[in-house]
CSV table of C-alpha atoms in Angstrom, one decimal:
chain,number,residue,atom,x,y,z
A,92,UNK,CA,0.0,0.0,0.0
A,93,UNK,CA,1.4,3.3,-0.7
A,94,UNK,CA,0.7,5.6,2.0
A,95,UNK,CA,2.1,8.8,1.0
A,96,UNK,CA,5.8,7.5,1.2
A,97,UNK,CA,7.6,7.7,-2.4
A,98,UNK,CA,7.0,5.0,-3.9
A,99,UNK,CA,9.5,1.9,-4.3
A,100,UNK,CA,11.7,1.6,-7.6
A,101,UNK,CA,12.0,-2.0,-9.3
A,102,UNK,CA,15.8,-3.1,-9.7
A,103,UNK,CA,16.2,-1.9,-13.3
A,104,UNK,CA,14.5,1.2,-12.8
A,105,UNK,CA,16.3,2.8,-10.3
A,106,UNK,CA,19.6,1.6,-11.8
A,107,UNK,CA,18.1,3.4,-14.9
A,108,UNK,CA,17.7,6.4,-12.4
A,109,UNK,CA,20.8,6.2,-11.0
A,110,UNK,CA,22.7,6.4,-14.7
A,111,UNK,CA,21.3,9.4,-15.7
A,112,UNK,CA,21.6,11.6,-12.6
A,113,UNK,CA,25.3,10.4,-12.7
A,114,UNK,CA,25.8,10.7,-16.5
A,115,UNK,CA,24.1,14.5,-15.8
A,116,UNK,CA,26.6,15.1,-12.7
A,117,UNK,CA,29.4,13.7,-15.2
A,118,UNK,CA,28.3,16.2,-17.7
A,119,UNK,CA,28.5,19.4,-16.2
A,120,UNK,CA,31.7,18.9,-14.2
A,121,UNK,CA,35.0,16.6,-14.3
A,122,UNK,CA,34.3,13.1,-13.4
A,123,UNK,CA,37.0,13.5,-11.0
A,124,UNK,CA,35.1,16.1,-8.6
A,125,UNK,CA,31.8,14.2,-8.4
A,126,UNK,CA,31.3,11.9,-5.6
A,127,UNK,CA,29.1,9.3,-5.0
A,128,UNK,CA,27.3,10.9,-1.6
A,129,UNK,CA,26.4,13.7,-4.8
A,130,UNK,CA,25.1,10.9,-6.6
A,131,UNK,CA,23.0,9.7,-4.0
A,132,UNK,CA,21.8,13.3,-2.8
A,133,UNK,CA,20.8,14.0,-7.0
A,134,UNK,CA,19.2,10.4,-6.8
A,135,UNK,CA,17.5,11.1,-3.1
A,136,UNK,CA,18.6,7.4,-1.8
A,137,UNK,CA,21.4,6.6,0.9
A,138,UNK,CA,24.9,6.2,0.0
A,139,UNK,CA,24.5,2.2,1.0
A,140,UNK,CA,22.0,1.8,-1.7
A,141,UNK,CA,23.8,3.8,-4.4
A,142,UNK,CA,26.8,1.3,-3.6
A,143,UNK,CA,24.2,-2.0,-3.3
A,144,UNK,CA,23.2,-1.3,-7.7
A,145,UNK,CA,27.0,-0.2,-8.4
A,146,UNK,CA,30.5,-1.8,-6.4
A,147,UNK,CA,31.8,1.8,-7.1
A,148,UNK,CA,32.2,4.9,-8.6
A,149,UNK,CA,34.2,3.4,-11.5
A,150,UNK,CA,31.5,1.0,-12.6
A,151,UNK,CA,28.9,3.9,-12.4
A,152,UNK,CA,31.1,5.7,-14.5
A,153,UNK,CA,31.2,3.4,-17.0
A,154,UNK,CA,27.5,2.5,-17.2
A,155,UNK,CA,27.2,6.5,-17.7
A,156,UNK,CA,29.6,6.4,-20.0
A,157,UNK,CA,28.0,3.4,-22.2
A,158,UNK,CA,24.8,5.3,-22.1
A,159,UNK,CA,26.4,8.3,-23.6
A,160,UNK,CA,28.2,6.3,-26.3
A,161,UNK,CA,24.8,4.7,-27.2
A,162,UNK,CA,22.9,8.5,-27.6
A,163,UNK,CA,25.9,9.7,-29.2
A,164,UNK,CA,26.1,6.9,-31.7
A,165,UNK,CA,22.2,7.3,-32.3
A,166,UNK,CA,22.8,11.1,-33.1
A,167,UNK,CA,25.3,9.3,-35.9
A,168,UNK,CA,22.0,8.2,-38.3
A,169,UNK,CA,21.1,10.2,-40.8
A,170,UNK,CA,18.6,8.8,-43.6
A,171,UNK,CA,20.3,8.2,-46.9
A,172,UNK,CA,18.9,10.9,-48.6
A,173,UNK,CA,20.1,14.5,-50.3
A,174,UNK,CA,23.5,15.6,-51.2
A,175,UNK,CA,26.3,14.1,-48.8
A,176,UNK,CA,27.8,17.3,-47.4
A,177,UNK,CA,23.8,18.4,-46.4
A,178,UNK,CA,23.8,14.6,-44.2
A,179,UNK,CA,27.2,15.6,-43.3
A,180,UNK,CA,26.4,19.1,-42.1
A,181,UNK,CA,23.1,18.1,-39.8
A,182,UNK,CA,25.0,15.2,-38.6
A,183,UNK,CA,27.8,17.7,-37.2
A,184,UNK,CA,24.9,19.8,-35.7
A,185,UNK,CA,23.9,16.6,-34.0
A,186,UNK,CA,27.7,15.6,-32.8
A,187,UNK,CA,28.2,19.9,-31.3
A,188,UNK,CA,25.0,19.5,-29.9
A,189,UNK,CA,26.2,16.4,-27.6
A,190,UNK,CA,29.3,17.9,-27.1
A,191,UNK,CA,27.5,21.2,-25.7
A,192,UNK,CA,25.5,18.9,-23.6
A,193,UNK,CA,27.9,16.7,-22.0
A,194,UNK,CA,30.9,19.5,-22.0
A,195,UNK,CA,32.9,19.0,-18.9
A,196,UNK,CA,32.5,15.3,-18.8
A,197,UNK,CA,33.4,14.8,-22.6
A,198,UNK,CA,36.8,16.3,-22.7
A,199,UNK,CA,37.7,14.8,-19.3
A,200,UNK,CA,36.8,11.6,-21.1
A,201,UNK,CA,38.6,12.3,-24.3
A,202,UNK,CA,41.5,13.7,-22.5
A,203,UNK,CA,42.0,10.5,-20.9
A,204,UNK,CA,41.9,11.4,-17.2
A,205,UNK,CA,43.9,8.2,-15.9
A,206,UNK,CA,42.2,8.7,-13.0
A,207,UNK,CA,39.1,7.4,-14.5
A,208,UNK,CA,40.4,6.0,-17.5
A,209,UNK,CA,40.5,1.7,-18.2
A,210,UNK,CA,40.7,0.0,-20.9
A,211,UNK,CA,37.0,-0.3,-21.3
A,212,UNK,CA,36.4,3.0,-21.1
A,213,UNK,CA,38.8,3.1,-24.2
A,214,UNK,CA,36.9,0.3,-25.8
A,215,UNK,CA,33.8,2.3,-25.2
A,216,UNK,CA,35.4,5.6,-27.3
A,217,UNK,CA,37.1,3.1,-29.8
A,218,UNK,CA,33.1,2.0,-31.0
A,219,UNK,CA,31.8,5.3,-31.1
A,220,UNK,CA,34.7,5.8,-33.0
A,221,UNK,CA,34.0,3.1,-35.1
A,222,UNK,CA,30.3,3.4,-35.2
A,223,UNK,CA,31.6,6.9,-37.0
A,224,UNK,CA,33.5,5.5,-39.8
A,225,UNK,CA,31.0,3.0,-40.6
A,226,UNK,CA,28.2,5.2,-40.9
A,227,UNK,CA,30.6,7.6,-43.1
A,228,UNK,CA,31.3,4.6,-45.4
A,229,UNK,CA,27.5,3.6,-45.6
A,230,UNK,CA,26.6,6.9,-46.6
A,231,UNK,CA,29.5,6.9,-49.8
A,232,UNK,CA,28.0,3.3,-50.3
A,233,UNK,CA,31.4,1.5,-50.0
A,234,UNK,CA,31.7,-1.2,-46.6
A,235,UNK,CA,35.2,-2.4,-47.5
A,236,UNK,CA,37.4,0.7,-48.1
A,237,UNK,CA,40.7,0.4,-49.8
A,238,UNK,CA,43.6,1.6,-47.1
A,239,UNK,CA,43.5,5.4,-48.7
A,240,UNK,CA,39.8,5.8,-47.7
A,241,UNK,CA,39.8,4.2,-44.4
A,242,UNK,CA,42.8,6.8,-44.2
A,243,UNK,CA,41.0,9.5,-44.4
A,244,UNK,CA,37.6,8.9,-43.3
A,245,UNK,CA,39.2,8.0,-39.7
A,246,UNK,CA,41.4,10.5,-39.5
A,247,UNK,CA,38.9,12.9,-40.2
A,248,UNK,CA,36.5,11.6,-37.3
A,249,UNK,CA,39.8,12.3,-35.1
A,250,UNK,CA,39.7,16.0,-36.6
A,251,UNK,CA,36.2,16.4,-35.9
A,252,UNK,CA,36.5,15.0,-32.3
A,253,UNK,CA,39.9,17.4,-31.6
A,254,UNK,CA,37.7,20.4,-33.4
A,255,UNK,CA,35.2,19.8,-30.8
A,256,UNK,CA,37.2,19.7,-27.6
A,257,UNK,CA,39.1,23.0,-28.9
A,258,UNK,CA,35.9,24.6,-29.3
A,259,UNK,CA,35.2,23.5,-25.5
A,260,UNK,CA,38.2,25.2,-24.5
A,261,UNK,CA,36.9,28.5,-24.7
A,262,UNK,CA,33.9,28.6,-27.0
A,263,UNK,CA,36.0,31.3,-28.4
A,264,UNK,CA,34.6,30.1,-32.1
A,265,UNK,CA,30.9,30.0,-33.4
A,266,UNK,CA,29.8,26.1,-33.3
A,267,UNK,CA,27.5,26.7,-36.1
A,268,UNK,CA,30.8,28.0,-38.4
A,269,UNK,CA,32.6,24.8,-37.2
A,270,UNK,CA,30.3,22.4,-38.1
A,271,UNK,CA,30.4,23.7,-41.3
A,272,UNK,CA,33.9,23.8,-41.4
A,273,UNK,CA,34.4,20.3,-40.5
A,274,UNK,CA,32.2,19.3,-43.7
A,275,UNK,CA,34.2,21.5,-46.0
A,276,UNK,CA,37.3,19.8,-44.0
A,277,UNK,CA,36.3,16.6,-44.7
A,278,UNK,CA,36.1,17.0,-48.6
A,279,UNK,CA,39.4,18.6,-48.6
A,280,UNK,CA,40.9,15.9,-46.8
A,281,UNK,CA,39.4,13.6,-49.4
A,282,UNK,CA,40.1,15.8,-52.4
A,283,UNK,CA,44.1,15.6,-51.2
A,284,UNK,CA,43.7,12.4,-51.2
A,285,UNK,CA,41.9,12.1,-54.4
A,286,UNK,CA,45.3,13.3,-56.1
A,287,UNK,CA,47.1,10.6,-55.1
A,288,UNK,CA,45.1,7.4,-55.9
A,289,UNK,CA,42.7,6.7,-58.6
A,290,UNK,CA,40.1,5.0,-56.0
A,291,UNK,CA,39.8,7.8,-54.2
A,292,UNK,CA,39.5,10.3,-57.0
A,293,UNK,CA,36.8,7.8,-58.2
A,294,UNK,CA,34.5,8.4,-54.7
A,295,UNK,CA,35.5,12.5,-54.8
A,296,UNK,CA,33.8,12.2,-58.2
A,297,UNK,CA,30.6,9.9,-57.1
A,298,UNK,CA,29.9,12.1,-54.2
A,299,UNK,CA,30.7,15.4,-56.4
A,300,UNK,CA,27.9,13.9,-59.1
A,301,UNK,CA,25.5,14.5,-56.4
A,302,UNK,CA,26.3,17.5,-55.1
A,303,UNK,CA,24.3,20.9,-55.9
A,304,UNK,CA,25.7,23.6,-58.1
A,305,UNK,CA,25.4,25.9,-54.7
A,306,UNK,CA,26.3,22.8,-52.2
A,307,UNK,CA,29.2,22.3,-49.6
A,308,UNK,CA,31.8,21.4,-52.0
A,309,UNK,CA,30.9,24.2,-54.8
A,310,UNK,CA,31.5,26.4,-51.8
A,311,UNK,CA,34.7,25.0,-50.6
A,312,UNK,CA,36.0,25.0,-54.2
A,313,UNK,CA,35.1,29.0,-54.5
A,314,UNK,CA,36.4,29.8,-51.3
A,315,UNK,CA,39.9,28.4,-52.0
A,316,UNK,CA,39.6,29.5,-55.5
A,317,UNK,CA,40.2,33.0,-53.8
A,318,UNK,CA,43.5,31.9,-53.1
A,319,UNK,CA,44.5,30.3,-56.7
B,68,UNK,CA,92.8,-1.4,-12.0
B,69,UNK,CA,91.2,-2.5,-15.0
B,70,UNK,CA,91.9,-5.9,-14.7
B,71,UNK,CA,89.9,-7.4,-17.6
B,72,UNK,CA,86.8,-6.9,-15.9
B,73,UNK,CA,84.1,-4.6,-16.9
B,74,UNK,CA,84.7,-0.8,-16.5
B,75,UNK,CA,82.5,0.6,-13.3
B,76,UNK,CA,79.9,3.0,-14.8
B,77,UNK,CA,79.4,6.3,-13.2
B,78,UNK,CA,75.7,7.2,-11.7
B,79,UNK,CA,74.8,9.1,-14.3
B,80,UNK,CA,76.4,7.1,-17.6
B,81,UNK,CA,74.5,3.8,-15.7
B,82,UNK,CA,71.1,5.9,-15.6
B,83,UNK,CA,71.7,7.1,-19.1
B,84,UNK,CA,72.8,3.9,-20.5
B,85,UNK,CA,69.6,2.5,-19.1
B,86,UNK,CA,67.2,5.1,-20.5
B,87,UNK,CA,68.7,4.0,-23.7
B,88,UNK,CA,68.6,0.4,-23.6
B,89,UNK,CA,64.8,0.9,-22.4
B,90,UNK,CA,64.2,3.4,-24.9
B,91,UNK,CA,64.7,0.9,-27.6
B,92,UNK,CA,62.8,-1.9,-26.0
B,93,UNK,CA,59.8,0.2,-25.6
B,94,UNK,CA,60.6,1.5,-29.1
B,95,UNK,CA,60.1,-2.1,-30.3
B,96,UNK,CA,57.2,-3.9,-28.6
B,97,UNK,CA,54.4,-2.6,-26.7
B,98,UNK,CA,56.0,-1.1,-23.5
B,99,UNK,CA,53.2,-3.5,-21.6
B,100,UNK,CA,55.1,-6.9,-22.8
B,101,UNK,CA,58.4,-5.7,-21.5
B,102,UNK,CA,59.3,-7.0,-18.4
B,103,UNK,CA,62.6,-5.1,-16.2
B,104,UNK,CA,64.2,-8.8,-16.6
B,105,UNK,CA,64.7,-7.7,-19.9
B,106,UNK,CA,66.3,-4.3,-19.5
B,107,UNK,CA,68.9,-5.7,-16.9
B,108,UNK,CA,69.8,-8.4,-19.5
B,109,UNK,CA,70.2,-6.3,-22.5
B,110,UNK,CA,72.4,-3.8,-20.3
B,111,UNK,CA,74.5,-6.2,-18.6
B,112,UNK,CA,73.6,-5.9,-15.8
B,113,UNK,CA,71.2,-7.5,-12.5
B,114,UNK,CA,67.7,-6.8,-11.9
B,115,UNK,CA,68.2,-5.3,-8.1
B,116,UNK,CA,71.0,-2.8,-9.8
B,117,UNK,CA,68.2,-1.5,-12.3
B,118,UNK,CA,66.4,-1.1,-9.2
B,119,UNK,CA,68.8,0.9,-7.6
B,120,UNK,CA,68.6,3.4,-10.4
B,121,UNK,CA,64.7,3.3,-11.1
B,122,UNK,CA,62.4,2.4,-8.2
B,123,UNK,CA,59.7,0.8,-10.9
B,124,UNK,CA,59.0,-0.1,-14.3
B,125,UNK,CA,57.0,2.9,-14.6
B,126,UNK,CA,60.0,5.2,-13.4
B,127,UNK,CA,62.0,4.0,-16.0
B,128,UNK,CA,59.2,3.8,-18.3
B,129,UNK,CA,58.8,8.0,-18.0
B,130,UNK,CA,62.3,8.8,-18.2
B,131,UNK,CA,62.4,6.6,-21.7
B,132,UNK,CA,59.4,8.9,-22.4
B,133,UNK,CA,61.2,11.7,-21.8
B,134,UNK,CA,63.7,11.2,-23.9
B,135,UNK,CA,61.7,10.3,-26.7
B,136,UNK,CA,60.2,13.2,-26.1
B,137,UNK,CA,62.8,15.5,-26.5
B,138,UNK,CA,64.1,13.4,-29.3
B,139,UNK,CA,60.9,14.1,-31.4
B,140,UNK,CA,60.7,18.0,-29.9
B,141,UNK,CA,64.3,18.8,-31.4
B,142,UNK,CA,63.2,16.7,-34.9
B,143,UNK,CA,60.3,19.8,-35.0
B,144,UNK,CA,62.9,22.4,-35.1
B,145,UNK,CA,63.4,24.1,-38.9
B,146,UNK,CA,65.4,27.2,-40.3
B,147,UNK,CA,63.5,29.7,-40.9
B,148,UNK,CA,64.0,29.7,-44.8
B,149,UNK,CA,62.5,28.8,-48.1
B,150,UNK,CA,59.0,28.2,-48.6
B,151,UNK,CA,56.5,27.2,-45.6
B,152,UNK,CA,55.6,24.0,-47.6
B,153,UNK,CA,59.0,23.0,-47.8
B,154,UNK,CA,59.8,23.6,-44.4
B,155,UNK,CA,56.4,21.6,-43.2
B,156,UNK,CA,57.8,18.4,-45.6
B,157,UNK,CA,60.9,18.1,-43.5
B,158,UNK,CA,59.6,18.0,-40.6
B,159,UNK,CA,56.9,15.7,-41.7
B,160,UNK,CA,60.0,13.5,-43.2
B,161,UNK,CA,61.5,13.4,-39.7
B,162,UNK,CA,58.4,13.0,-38.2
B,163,UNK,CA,57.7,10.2,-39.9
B,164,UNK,CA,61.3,9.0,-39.1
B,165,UNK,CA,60.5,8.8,-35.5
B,166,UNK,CA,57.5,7.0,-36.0
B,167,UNK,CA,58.9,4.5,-37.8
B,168,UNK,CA,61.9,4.0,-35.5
B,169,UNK,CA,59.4,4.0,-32.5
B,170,UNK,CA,56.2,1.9,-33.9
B,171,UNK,CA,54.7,0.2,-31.5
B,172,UNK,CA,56.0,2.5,-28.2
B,173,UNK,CA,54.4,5.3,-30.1
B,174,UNK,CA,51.5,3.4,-31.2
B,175,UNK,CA,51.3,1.7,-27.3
B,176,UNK,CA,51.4,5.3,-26.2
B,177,UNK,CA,49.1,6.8,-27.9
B,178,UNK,CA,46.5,4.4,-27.5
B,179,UNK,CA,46.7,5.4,-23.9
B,180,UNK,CA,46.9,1.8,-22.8
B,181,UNK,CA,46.3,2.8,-19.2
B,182,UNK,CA,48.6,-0.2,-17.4
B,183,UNK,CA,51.4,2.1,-18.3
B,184,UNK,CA,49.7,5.7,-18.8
B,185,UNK,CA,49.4,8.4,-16.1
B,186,UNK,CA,49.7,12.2,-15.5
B,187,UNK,CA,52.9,12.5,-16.0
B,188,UNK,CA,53.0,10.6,-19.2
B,189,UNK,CA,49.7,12.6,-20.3
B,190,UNK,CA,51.6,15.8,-19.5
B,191,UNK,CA,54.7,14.4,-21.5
B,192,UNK,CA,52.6,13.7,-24.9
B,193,UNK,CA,50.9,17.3,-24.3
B,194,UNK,CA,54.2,19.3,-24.0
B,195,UNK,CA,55.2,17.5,-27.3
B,196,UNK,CA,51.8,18.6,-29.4
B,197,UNK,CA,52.2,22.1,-27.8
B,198,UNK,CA,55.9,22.5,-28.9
B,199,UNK,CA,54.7,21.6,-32.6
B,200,UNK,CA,52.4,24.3,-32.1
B,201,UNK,CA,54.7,26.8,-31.6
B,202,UNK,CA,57.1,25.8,-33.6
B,203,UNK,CA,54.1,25.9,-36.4
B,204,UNK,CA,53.5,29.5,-34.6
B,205,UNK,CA,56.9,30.7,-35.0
B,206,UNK,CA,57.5,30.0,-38.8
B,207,UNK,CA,54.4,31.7,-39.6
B,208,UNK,CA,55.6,34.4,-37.4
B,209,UNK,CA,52.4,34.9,-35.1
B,210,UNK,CA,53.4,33.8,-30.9
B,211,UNK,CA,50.3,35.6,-30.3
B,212,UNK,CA,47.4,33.8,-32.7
B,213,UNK,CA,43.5,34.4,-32.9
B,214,UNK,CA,41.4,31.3,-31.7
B,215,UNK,CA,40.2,30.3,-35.6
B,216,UNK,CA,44.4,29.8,-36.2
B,217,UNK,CA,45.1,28.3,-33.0
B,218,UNK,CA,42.3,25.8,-34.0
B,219,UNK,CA,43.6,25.1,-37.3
B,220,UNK,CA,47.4,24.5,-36.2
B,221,UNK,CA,46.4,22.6,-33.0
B,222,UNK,CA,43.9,20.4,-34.9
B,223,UNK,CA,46.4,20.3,-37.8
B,224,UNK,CA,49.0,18.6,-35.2
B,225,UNK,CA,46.3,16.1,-33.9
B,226,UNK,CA,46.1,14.9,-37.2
B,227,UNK,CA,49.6,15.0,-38.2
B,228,UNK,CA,49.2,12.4,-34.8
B,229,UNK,CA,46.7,10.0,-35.7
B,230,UNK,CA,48.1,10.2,-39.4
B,231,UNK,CA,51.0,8.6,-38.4
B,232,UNK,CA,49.4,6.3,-35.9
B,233,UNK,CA,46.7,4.8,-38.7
B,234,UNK,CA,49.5,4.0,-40.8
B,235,UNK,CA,51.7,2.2,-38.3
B,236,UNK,CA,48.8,0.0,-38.6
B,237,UNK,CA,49.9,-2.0,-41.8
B,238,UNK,CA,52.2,0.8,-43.7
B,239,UNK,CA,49.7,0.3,-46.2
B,240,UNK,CA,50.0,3.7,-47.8
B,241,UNK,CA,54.0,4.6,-48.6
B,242,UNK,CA,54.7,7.1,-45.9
B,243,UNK,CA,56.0,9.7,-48.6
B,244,UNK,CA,52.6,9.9,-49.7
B,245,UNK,CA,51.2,10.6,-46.4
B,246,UNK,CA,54.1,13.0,-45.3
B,247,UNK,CA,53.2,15.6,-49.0
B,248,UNK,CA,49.3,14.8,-48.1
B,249,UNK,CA,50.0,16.4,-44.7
B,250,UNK,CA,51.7,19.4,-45.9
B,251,UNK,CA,49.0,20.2,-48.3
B,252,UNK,CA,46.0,19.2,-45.3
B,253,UNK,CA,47.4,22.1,-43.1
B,254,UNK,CA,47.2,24.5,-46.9
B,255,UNK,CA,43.9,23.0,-47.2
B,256,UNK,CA,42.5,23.4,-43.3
B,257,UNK,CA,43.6,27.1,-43.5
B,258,UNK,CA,42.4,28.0,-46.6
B,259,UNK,CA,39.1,26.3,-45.1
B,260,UNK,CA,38.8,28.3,-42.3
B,261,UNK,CA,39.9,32.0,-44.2
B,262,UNK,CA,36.9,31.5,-45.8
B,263,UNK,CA,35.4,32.3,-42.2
B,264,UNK,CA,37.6,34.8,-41.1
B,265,UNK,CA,39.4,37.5,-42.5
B,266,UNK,CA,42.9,37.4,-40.1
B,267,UNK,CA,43.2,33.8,-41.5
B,268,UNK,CA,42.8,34.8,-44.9
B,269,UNK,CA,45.4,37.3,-44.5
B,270,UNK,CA,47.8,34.5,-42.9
B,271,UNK,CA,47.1,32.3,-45.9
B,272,UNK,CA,48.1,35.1,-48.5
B,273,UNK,CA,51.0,36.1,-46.7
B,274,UNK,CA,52.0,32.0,-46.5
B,275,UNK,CA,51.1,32.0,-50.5
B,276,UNK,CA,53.0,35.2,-51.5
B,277,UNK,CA,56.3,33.0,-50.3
B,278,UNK,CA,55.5,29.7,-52.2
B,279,UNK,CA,56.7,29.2,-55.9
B,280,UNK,CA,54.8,28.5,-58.3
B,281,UNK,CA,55.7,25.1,-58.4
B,282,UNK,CA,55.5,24.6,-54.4
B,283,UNK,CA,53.4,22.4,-52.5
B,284,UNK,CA,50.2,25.0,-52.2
B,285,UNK,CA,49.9,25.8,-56.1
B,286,UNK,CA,50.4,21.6,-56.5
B,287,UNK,CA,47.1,21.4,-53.9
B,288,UNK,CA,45.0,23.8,-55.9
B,289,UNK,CA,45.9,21.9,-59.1
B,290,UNK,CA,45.4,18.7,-57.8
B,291,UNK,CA,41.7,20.3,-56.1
B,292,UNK,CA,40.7,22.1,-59.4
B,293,UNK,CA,40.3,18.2,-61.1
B,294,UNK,CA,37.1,17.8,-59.3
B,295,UNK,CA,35.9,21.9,-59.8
């Protein structure tokens, strides 16, 4: 009988509960500097309990952290539809929009706080990683890249992930101009790499084909045309 | 008396002769699989006398660091003459150099594997990235830079980074390749983001007003203008 006394959580929902007032905490300041009693106060339960659903802070951490990867990976989908620098753009509002979100924790995560670090939590930024690149190579329609693509298409996920913790450090630059930049960064990267391999100057001209006359890439070319 | 038996090493060659011997191993497998039975063998000398010089592993592990560290910080170093692009290729050649003398320690490294990483080692790799920054700074003759250029040479250097580490996976792409393709991603990542900001166009033209007309800026705009 309830009388007037909250109401008892099942198992599963108040480890659900539990993640995302930690994953919140996590967010807005360095891992490092939130404690579990702040946990348990944000949760309104006893420090025992917190401790009965999770043997620590590090395993908390790391179910806050797999719950980020998963939303951030989700933010990664984009229908296959429309020129690929428009998919590429919302995506990157998408990926600034997490960032924004999750500030504090992300770059204490990405700057690899040893602290907090382990190897899963490494495994954990490795698939988002991953999760990335495949997405990037479903969208140009090729799974099994020769070695220039994969090239690029991970080392530009690395550029967009740096970009993003710069811009943290400061917010000195408009997000809105990054994400844009990031797109016009990525067909650079690829056009450089388009003069060196016949493959790759192949999937420049695929993607190009569907580009409009006043796209991303029609941009990029007339902005560096200024420089010719 | 020498009497046939080995010379006595002073404190210092003894700590320096161990750095080196470490150094290489670490240079050679992952720093992880490396056991201080091994350094005392290859430096001729027992496991409690490598002890007496470095209280752990991980001592001697950071002092290694170090001095790869300063290895790589001195290879960054470039007169001041000639064309930007040119400069930017050496160091990229002896960039590249290191890398390929240090595979998997740099790769271990920079994968963070957290049995070996800490602060200090986090603090070491940081130092490294921000004396390619200035040295980047200095040659284009702005110490004091607005946030977009910070961006671009900071995020520049990450992928100089994960450049080099992608293709320690395999060598599948000839490192000369990747070494020109660098040069003309830092061209191409400025000329991106002048298209934002007036002080970074002006960088960019006063870059282009010292390359020939054969250089490595006028060969990116060629090899870009194939897909205009």
């Amino acid at each position: 009988m309830t009388t007037g006394t909250r109401r008892r959580m099942g198992v599963e929902e108040r480890r659900e509960q539990l993640i995302a007032v930690a994953l919140d905490l996590f967010s807005h300041r360095s891992p490092e500097d939130v404690s579990i009693d702040e946990v348990a106060e944000a949760a309104g339960i006893s420090r025992p309990l917190v401790y009965h659903y999770f043997p620590g802070k590090q395993q908390l951490y790391e179910a806050a952290l797999r719950r980020a990867a998963e939303e951030l990976t989700a933010r990664f989908v984009e229908p296959h539809e429309g020129p690929l620098g428009a998919r590429l753009l919302r995506v990157m509002e998408r990926f600034f929009d997490f960032v924004a979100e999750h500030g504090p924790g992300f770059s204490a995560l990405m700057r690899g706080g040893p602290a907090i670090g382990s190897t899963r939590t490494g495994a954990m930024i490795d698939s988002v990683r991953q999760a990335a690149y495949e997405q990037i190579l479903a969208h140009l329609g090729i799974p099994d890249p020769a070695p220039r693509l994969e090239l690029v298409v991970r080392s530009w996920v690395s550029l967009a992930e740096t970009t993003a913790l710069l811009w943290l450090d400061g917010r000195r630059v408009p997000r809105a101009e990054l994400e844009r930049q990031l797109v016009h960064d990525f067909a650079a990267l690829a056009a450089v790499s388009a003069a060196y391999d016949d493959q790759m100057a192949e999937v420049v001209r695929r993607v190009l084909a569907d580009e409009p006359a006043d796209g991303m890439f029609a941009d990029l070319v007339l902005r560096l045309g200024r420089f010719a």
